[in-house]
Amino acid sequence: MSPGQEPVFPEYETEASQTSKLLRKFKETPFVPIGMAGFAVVVGYGLYRLKHRGEMKMSLHLIHMRVAAQGFVVGALTCGVLYSMFREHLMKPKE
């Protein structure tokens, strides 16, 4: 890139590290990492319980685990959308 030319996407061409970008994104949208963590916890617990499922079929256990994990992620994202709407529309100072 020549010295006089401005970058096309300045937010992508800065010298910020990946960790700082990730932390900035987590501060902007806090419910996304909560949803990801919840998904990981539900899947981990489901895999742990897989050994002690009793007479339940494997496919039924996996379906229940998938529904629980998806429900947690969708719930977290819904809360995040509601929070951002609340912050932008209700908490916004009147102009």
PDB file of C-alpha atoms in Angstrom:
ATOM      1  CA  MET A   1       0.000   0.000   0.000  1.00  0.00           C
ATOM      2  CA  SER A   2       1.382   3.411  -0.882  1.00  0.00           C
ATOM      3  CA  PRO A   3       1.933   5.951   1.933  1.00  0.00           C
ATOM      4  CA  GLY A   4      -0.704   8.411   0.672  1.00  0.00           C
ATOM      5  CA  GLN A   5      -3.451   5.846   0.126  1.00  0.00           C
ATOM      6  CA  GLU A   6      -6.113   5.264   2.807  1.00  0.00           C
ATOM      7  CA  PRO A   7      -7.039   1.663   3.644  1.00  0.00           C
ATOM      8  CA  VAL A   8     -10.254   0.313   2.172  1.00  0.00           C
ATOM      9  CA  PHE A   9     -11.310  -1.390   5.411  1.00  0.00           C
ATOM     10  CA  PRO A  10      -9.469   0.450   8.195  1.00  0.00           C
ATOM     11  CA  GLU A  11     -10.945  -1.683  10.984  1.00  0.00           C
ATOM     12  CA  TYR A  12      -9.384  -4.795   9.449  1.00  0.00           C
ATOM     13  CA  GLU A  13      -6.023  -3.275   8.593  1.00  0.00           C
ATOM     14  CA  THR A  14      -5.058  -1.940  12.013  1.00  0.00           C
ATOM     15  CA  GLU A  15      -2.259  -3.340  14.113  1.00  0.00           C
ATOM     16  CA  ALA A  16      -4.630  -4.659  16.819  1.00  0.00           C
ATOM     17  CA  SER A  17      -4.059  -8.212  17.951  1.00  0.00           C
ATOM     18  CA  GLN A  18      -6.610 -10.977  17.590  1.00  0.00           C
ATOM     19  CA  THR A  19      -7.115 -11.051  21.350  1.00  0.00           C
ATOM     20  CA  SER A  20      -7.962  -7.357  21.534  1.00  0.00           C
ATOM     21  CA  LYS A  21     -10.395  -7.719  18.630  1.00  0.00           C
ATOM     22  CA  LEU A  22     -12.050 -10.672  20.361  1.00  0.00           C
ATOM     23  CA  LEU A  23     -12.333  -8.812  23.669  1.00  0.00           C
ATOM     24  CA  ARG A  24     -13.816  -5.789  21.902  1.00  0.00           C
ATOM     25  CA  LYS A  25     -16.425  -7.977  20.219  1.00  0.00           C
ATOM     26  CA  PHE A  26     -17.282  -9.640  23.537  1.00  0.00           C
ATOM     27  CA  LYS A  27     -17.848  -6.207  25.091  1.00  0.00           C
ATOM     28  CA  GLU A  28     -20.080  -5.141  22.204  1.00  0.00           C
ATOM     29  CA  THR A  29     -22.190  -8.320  22.194  1.00  0.00           C
ATOM     30  CA  PRO A  30     -21.868 -10.075  25.567  1.00  0.00           C
ATOM     31  CA  PHE A  31     -24.594 -12.661  24.944  1.00  0.00           C
ATOM     32  CA  VAL A  32     -22.781 -14.353  22.049  1.00  0.00           C
ATOM     33  CA  PRO A  33     -19.976 -15.780  24.235  1.00  0.00           C
ATOM     34  CA  ILE A  34     -22.577 -16.680  26.867  1.00  0.00           C
ATOM     35  CA  GLY A  35     -24.454 -18.667  24.214  1.00  0.00           C
ATOM     36  CA  MET A  36     -21.252 -20.330  23.040  1.00  0.00           C
ATOM     37  CA  ALA A  37     -20.262 -21.255  26.594  1.00  0.00           C
ATOM     38  CA  GLY A  38     -23.741 -22.603  27.331  1.00  0.00           C
ATOM     39  CA  PHE A  39     -23.644 -24.678  24.175  1.00  0.00           C
ATOM     40  CA  ALA A  40     -20.307 -26.170  25.203  1.00  0.00           C
ATOM     41  CA  VAL A  41     -21.589 -26.926  28.722  1.00  0.00           C
ATOM     42  CA  VAL A  42     -24.760 -28.611  27.451  1.00  0.00           C
ATOM     43  CA  VAL A  43     -22.822 -30.716  24.945  1.00  0.00           C
ATOM     44  CA  GLY A  44     -20.214 -31.636  27.566  1.00  0.00           C
ATOM     45  CA  TYR A  45     -22.878 -32.648  30.073  1.00  0.00           C
ATOM     46  CA  GLY A  46     -24.738 -34.594  27.393  1.00  0.00           C
ATOM     47  CA  LEU A  47     -21.608 -36.499  26.450  1.00  0.00           C
ATOM     48  CA  TYR A  48     -20.934 -37.212  30.122  1.00  0.00           C
ATOM     49  CA  ARG A  49     -24.493 -38.495  30.582  1.00  0.00           C
ATOM     50  CA  LEU A  50     -24.215 -40.593  27.425  1.00  0.00           C
ATOM     51  CA  LYS A  51     -22.545 -43.324  29.438  1.00  0.00           C
ATOM     52  CA  HIS A  52     -25.359 -43.442  32.005  1.00  0.00           C
ATOM     53  CA  ARG A  53     -28.405 -43.079  29.764  1.00  0.00           C
ATOM     54  CA  GLY A  54     -29.930 -46.395  30.850  1.00  0.00           C
ATOM     55  CA  GLU A  55     -32.394 -47.912  28.408  1.00  0.00           C
ATOM     56  CA  MET A  56     -32.753 -44.749  26.329  1.00  0.00           C
ATOM     57  CA  LYS A  57     -31.788 -45.145  22.689  1.00  0.00           C
ATOM     58  CA  MET A  58     -28.656 -43.355  21.537  1.00  0.00           C
ATOM     59  CA  SER A  59     -30.504 -41.403  18.826  1.00  0.00           C
ATOM     60  CA  LEU A  60     -33.112 -40.139  21.284  1.00  0.00           C
ATOM     61  CA  HIS A  61     -30.426 -39.043  23.729  1.00  0.00           C
ATOM     62  CA  LEU A  62     -28.551 -37.172  20.991  1.00  0.00           C
ATOM     63  CA  ILE A  63     -31.743 -35.471  19.815  1.00  0.00           C
ATOM     64  CA  HIS A  64     -32.474 -34.268  23.368  1.00  0.00           C
ATOM     65  CA  MET A  65     -28.908 -33.022  23.737  1.00  0.00           C
ATOM     66  CA  ARG A  66     -29.091 -31.148  20.416  1.00  0.00           C
ATOM     67  CA  VAL A  67     -32.416 -29.519  21.291  1.00  0.00           C
ATOM     68  CA  ALA A  68     -31.107 -28.412  24.695  1.00  0.00           C
ATOM     69  CA  ALA A  69     -27.936 -26.940  23.190  1.00  0.00           C
ATOM     70  CA  GLN A  70     -29.824 -25.133  20.425  1.00  0.00           C
ATOM     71  CA  GLY A  71     -32.360 -23.846  22.927  1.00  0.00           C
ATOM     72  CA  PHE A  72     -29.632 -22.364  25.084  1.00  0.00           C
ATOM     73  CA  VAL A  73     -27.977 -20.645  22.122  1.00  0.00           C
ATOM     74  CA  VAL A  74     -31.246 -19.278  20.728  1.00  0.00           C
ATOM     75  CA  GLY A  75     -32.263 -18.075  24.196  1.00  0.00           C
ATOM     76  CA  ALA A  76     -28.945 -16.297  24.725  1.00  0.00           C
ATOM     77  CA  LEU A  77     -29.098 -14.641  21.300  1.00  0.00           C
ATOM     78  CA  THR A  78     -32.705 -13.570  21.902  1.00  0.00           C
ATOM     79  CA  CYS A  79     -31.698 -12.008  25.218  1.00  0.00           C
ATOM     80  CA  GLY A  80     -28.832 -10.261  23.434  1.00  0.00           C
ATOM     81  CA  VAL A  81     -31.126  -8.819  20.773  1.00  0.00           C
ATOM     82  CA  LEU A  82     -33.619  -7.643  23.391  1.00  0.00           C
ATOM     83  CA  TYR A  83     -30.805  -6.091  25.428  1.00  0.00           C
ATOM     84  CA  SER A  84     -29.403  -4.226  22.429  1.00  0.00           C
ATOM     85  CA  MET A  85     -32.884  -2.996  21.458  1.00  0.00           C
ATOM     86  CA  PHE A  86     -33.454  -1.814  25.024  1.00  0.00           C
ATOM     87  CA  ARG A  87     -30.091  -0.067  25.102  1.00  0.00           C
ATOM     88  CA  GLU A  88     -30.526   1.626  21.706  1.00  0.00           C
ATOM     89  CA  HIS A  89     -34.173   2.667  21.939  1.00  0.00           C
ATOM     90  CA  LEU A  90     -35.109   3.099  25.580  1.00  0.00           C
ATOM     91  CA  MET A  91     -31.845   4.113  27.207  1.00  0.00           C
ATOM     92  CA  LYS A  92     -30.842   6.426  24.357  1.00  0.00           C
ATOM     93  CA  PRO A  93     -30.811  10.059  25.487  1.00  0.00           C
ATOM     94  CA  LYS A  94     -33.471  12.159  23.836  1.00  0.00           C
ATOM     95  CA  GLU A  95     -32.128  14.486  21.184  1.00  0.00           C
TER      96      GLU A  95
END
